mmCIF file of C-alpha atoms in Angstrom:
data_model
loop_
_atom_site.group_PDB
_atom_site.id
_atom_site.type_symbol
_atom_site.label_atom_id
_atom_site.label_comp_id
_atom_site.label_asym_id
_atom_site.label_seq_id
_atom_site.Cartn_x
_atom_site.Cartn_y
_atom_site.Cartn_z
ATOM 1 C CA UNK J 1330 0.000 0.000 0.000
ATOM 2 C CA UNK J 1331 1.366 3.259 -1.024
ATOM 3 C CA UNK J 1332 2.232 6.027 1.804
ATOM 4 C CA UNK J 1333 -0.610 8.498 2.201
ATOM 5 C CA UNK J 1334 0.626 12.103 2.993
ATOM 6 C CA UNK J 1335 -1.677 15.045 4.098
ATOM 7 C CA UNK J 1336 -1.117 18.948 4.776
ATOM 8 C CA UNK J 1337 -3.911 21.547 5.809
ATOM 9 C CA UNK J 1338 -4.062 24.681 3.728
ATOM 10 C CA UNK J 1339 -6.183 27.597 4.422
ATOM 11 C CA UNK J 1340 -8.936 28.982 1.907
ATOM 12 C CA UNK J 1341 -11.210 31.626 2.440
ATOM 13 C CA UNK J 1342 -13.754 28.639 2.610
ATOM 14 C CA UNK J 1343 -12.328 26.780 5.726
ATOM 15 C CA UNK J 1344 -8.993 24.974 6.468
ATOM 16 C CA UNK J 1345 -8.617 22.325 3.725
ATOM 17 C CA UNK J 1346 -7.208 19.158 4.422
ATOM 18 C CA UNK J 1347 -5.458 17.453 1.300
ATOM 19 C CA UNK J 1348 -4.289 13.749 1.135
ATOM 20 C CA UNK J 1349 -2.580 11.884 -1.791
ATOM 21 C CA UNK J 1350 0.419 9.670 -2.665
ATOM 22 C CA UNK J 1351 3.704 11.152 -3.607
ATOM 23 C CA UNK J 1352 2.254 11.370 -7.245
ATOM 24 C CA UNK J 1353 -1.560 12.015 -6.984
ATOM 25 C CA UNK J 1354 -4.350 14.073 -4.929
ATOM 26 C CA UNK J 1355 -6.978 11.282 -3.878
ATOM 27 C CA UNK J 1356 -9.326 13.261 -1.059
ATOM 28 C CA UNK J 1357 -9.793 16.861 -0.433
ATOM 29 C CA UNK J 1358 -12.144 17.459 2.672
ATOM 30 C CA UNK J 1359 -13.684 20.463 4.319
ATOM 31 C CA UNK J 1360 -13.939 21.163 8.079
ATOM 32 C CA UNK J 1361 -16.580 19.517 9.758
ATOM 33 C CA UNK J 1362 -18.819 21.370 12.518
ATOM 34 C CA UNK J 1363 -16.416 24.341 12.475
ATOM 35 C CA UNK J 1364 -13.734 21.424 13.375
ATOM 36 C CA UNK J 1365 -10.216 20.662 10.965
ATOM 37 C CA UNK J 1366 -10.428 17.258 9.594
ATOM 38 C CA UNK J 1367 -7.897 14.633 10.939
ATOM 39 C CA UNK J 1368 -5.443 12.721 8.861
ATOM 40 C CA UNK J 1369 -6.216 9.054 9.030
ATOM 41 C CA UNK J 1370 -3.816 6.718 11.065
ATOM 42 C CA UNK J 1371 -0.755 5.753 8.912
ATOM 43 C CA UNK J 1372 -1.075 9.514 7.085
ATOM 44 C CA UNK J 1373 2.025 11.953 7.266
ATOM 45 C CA UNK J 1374 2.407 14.878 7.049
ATOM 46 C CA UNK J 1375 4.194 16.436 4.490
ATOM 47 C CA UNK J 1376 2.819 19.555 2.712
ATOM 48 C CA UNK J 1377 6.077 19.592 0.169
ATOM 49 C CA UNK J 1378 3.650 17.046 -1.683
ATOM 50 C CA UNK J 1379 0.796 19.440 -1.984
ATOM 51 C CA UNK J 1380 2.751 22.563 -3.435
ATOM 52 C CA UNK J 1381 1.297 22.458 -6.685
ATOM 53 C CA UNK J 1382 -2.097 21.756 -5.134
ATOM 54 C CA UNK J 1383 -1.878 24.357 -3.183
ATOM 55 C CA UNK J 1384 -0.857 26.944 -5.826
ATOM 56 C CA UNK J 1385 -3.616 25.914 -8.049
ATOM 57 C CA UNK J 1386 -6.315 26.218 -5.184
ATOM 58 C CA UNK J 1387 -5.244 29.867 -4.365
ATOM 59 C CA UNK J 1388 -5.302 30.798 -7.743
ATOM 60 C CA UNK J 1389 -9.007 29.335 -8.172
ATOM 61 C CA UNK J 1390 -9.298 31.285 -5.068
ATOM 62 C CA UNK J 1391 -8.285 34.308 -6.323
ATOM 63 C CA UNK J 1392 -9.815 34.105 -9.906
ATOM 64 C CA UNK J 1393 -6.841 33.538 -11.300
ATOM 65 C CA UNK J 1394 -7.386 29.598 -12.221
ATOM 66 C CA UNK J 1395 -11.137 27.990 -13.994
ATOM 67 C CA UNK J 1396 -9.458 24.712 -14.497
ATOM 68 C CA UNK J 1397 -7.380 22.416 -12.447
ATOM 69 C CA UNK J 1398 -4.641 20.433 -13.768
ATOM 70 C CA UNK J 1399 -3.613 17.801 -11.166
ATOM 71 C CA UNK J 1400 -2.790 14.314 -11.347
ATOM 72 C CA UNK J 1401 -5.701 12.865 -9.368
ATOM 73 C CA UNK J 1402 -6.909 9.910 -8.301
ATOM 74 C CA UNK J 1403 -10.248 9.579 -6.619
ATOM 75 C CA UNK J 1404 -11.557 6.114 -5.223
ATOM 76 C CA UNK J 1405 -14.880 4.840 -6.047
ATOM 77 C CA UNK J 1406 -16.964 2.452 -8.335
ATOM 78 C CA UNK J 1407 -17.037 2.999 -11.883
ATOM 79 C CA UNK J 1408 -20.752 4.388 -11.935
ATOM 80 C CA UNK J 1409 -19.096 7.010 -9.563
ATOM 81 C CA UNK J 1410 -15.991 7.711 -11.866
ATOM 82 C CA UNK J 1411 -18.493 7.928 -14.835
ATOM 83 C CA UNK J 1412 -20.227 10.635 -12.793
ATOM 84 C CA UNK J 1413 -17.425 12.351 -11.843
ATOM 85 C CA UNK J 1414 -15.477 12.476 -15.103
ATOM 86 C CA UNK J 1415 -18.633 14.418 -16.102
ATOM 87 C CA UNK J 1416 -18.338 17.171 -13.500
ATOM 88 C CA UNK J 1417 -14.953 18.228 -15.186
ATOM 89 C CA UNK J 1418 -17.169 19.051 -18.041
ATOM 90 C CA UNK J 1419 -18.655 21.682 -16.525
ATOM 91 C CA UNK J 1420 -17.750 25.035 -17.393
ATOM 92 C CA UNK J 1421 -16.467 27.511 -14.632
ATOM 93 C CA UNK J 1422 -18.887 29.609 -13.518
ATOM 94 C CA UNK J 1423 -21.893 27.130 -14.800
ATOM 95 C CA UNK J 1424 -23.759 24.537 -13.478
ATOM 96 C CA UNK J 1425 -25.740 21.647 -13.758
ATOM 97 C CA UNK J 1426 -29.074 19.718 -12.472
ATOM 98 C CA UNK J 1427 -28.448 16.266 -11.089
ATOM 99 C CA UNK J 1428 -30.416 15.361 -14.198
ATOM 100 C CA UNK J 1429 -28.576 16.933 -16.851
ATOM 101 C CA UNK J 1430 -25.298 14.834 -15.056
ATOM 102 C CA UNK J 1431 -27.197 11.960 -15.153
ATOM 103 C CA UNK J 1432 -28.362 12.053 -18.813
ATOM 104 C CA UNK J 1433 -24.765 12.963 -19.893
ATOM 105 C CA UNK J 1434 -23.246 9.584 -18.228
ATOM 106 C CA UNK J 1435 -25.649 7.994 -20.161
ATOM 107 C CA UNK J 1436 -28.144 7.104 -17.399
ATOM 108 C CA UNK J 1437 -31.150 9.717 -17.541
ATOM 109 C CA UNK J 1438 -33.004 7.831 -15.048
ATOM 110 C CA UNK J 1439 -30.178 7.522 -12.505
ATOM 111 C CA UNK J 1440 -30.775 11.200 -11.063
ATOM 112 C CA UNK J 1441 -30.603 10.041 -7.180
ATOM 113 C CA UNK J 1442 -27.801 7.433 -7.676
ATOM 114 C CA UNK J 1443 -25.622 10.617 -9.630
ATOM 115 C CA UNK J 1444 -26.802 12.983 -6.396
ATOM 116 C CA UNK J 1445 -25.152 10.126 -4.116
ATOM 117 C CA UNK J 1446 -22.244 9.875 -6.237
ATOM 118 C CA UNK J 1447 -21.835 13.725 -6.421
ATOM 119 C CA UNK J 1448 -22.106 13.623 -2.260
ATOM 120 C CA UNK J 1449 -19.219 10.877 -2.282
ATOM 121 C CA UNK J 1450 -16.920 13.056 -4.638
ATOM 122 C CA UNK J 1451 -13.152 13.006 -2.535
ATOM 123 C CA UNK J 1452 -12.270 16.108 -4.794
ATOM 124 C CA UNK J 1453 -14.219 18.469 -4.139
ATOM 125 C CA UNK J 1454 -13.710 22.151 -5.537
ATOM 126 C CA UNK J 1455 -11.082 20.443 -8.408
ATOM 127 C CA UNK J 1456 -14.039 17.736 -9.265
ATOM 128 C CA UNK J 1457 -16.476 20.764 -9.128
ATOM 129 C CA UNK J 1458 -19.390 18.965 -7.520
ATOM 130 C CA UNK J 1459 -20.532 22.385 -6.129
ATOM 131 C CA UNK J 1460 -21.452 23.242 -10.021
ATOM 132 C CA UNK J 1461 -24.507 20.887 -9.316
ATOM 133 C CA UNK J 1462 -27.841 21.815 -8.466
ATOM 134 C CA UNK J 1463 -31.679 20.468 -8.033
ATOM 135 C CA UNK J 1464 -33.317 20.622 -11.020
ATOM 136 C CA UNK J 1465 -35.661 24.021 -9.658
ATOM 137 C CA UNK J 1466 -32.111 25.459 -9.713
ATOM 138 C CA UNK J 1467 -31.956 25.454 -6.078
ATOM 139 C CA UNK J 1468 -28.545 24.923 -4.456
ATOM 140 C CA UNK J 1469 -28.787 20.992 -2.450
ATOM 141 C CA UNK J 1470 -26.437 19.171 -0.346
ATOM 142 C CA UNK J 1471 -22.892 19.894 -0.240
ATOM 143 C CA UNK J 1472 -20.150 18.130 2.296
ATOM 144 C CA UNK J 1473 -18.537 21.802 2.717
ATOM 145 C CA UNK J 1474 -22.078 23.087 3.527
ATOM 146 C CA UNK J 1475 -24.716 24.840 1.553
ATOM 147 C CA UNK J 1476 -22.567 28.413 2.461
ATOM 148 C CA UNK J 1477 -19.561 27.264 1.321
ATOM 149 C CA UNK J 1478 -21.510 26.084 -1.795
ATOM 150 C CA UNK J 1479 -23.372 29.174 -2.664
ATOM 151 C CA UNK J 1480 -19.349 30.963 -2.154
ATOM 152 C CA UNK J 1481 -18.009 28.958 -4.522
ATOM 153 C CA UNK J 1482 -20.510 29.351 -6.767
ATOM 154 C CA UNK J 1483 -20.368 33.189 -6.227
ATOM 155 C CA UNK J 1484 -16.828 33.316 -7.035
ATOM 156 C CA UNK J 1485 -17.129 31.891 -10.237
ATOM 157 C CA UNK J 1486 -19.924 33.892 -11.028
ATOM 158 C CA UNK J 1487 -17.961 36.948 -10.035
ATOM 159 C CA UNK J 1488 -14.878 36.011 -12.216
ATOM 160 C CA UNK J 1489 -16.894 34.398 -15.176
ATOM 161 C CA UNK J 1490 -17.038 37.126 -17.536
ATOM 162 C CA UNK J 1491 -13.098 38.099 -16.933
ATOM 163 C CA UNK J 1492 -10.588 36.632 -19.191
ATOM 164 C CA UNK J 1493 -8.048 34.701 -17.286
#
C-alpha cells in the first residue's frame, strides 16, 4: 500500500485538508462542525507534496485559475468515476441539475444514484461537484455546507465574464 501524505491549507472557505500519494491528490475534505479534519492513522504529514495543489487552489481562489490540472486519483466504483469524469465538463462559472449529469453519463433515469455519487466526490472544488444543483435550480447538499456552496458558486460567477 502506497504512503498516504496530508497537509492543511487555508482557503477563504475553511482549512482544507489534502491527502494523496507522492504522485496524486486522492481526497480533499472540508472542516466539519467548524472542526479541521484529521489525517487518518498511517497519514504523514508532508505539505512539500501538496505545493502544486496548493498553488492551483489559491489561484481558483483568487480568480486567477477555472481549471485544475492535477494528477488525481479519486476512489470509487465505476458508476461514480463515470459521474465524476462528467463534473470536469462543466464550465467555470456554470452549473448543472443532477439530471442533466445523469443524462450525460448515459443514465437519464439515474438522477438520485448521480446525487449520491456527487455527495461521495473526494475532490471536491477540483471535481467541481458544487457546479450541481436540483433541477428548480436550487442549491442541495454539499459536504462543505450549503454556504460554502453558494461561495463557490459566487466566485465563479464573479470572475466568469473576466478573461483569465
Amino acid at each position: 500500500m502506497e504512503q498516504i501524505y496530508y497537509a492543511y491549507l487555508d482557503t477563504p472557505v475553511g482549512r482544507l485538508l489534502l491527502a494523496g500519494t507522492a504522485r496524486e491528490l486522492r481526497r480533499i475534505e472540508f472542516p466539519r462542525g467548524g472542526a479541521g479534519r484529521k489525517p487518518e492513522r498511517g497519514w504523514v504529514e508532508d505539505p512539500q507534496h501538496f505545493t502544486e495543489t496548493a498553488r492551483q487552489l489559491r489561484d481558483y481562489f483568487n480568480g486567477r485559475l477555472r481549471k485544475f490540472d492535477l494528477p488525481l486519483n479519486p476512489e470509487g466504483t465505476p458508476f461514480q468515476q463515470s459521474v465524476w469524469r462528467a463534473l470536469r465538463h462543466i464550465p467555470y462559472g456554470a452549473t448543472r441539475s443532477y439530471g442533466e449529469i445523469a443524462a450525460a453519463i448515459g443514465k437519464p433515469r439515474a438522477v438520485r444514484a448521480v446525487g449520491a455519487a456527487n455527495g461521495r466526490n473526494p475532490l471536491p472544488i477540483v471535481i467541481p461537484c458544487h457546479r450541481v444543483i436540483g433541477g428548480d435550480g436550487s442549491l442541495t447538499g454539499f459536504g462543505g455546507g450549503l454556504d460554502v456552496k453558494r461561495a463557490l458558486l459566487e466566485l465563479e460567477a464573479s470572475h466568469a465574464g473576466k478573461s483569465s
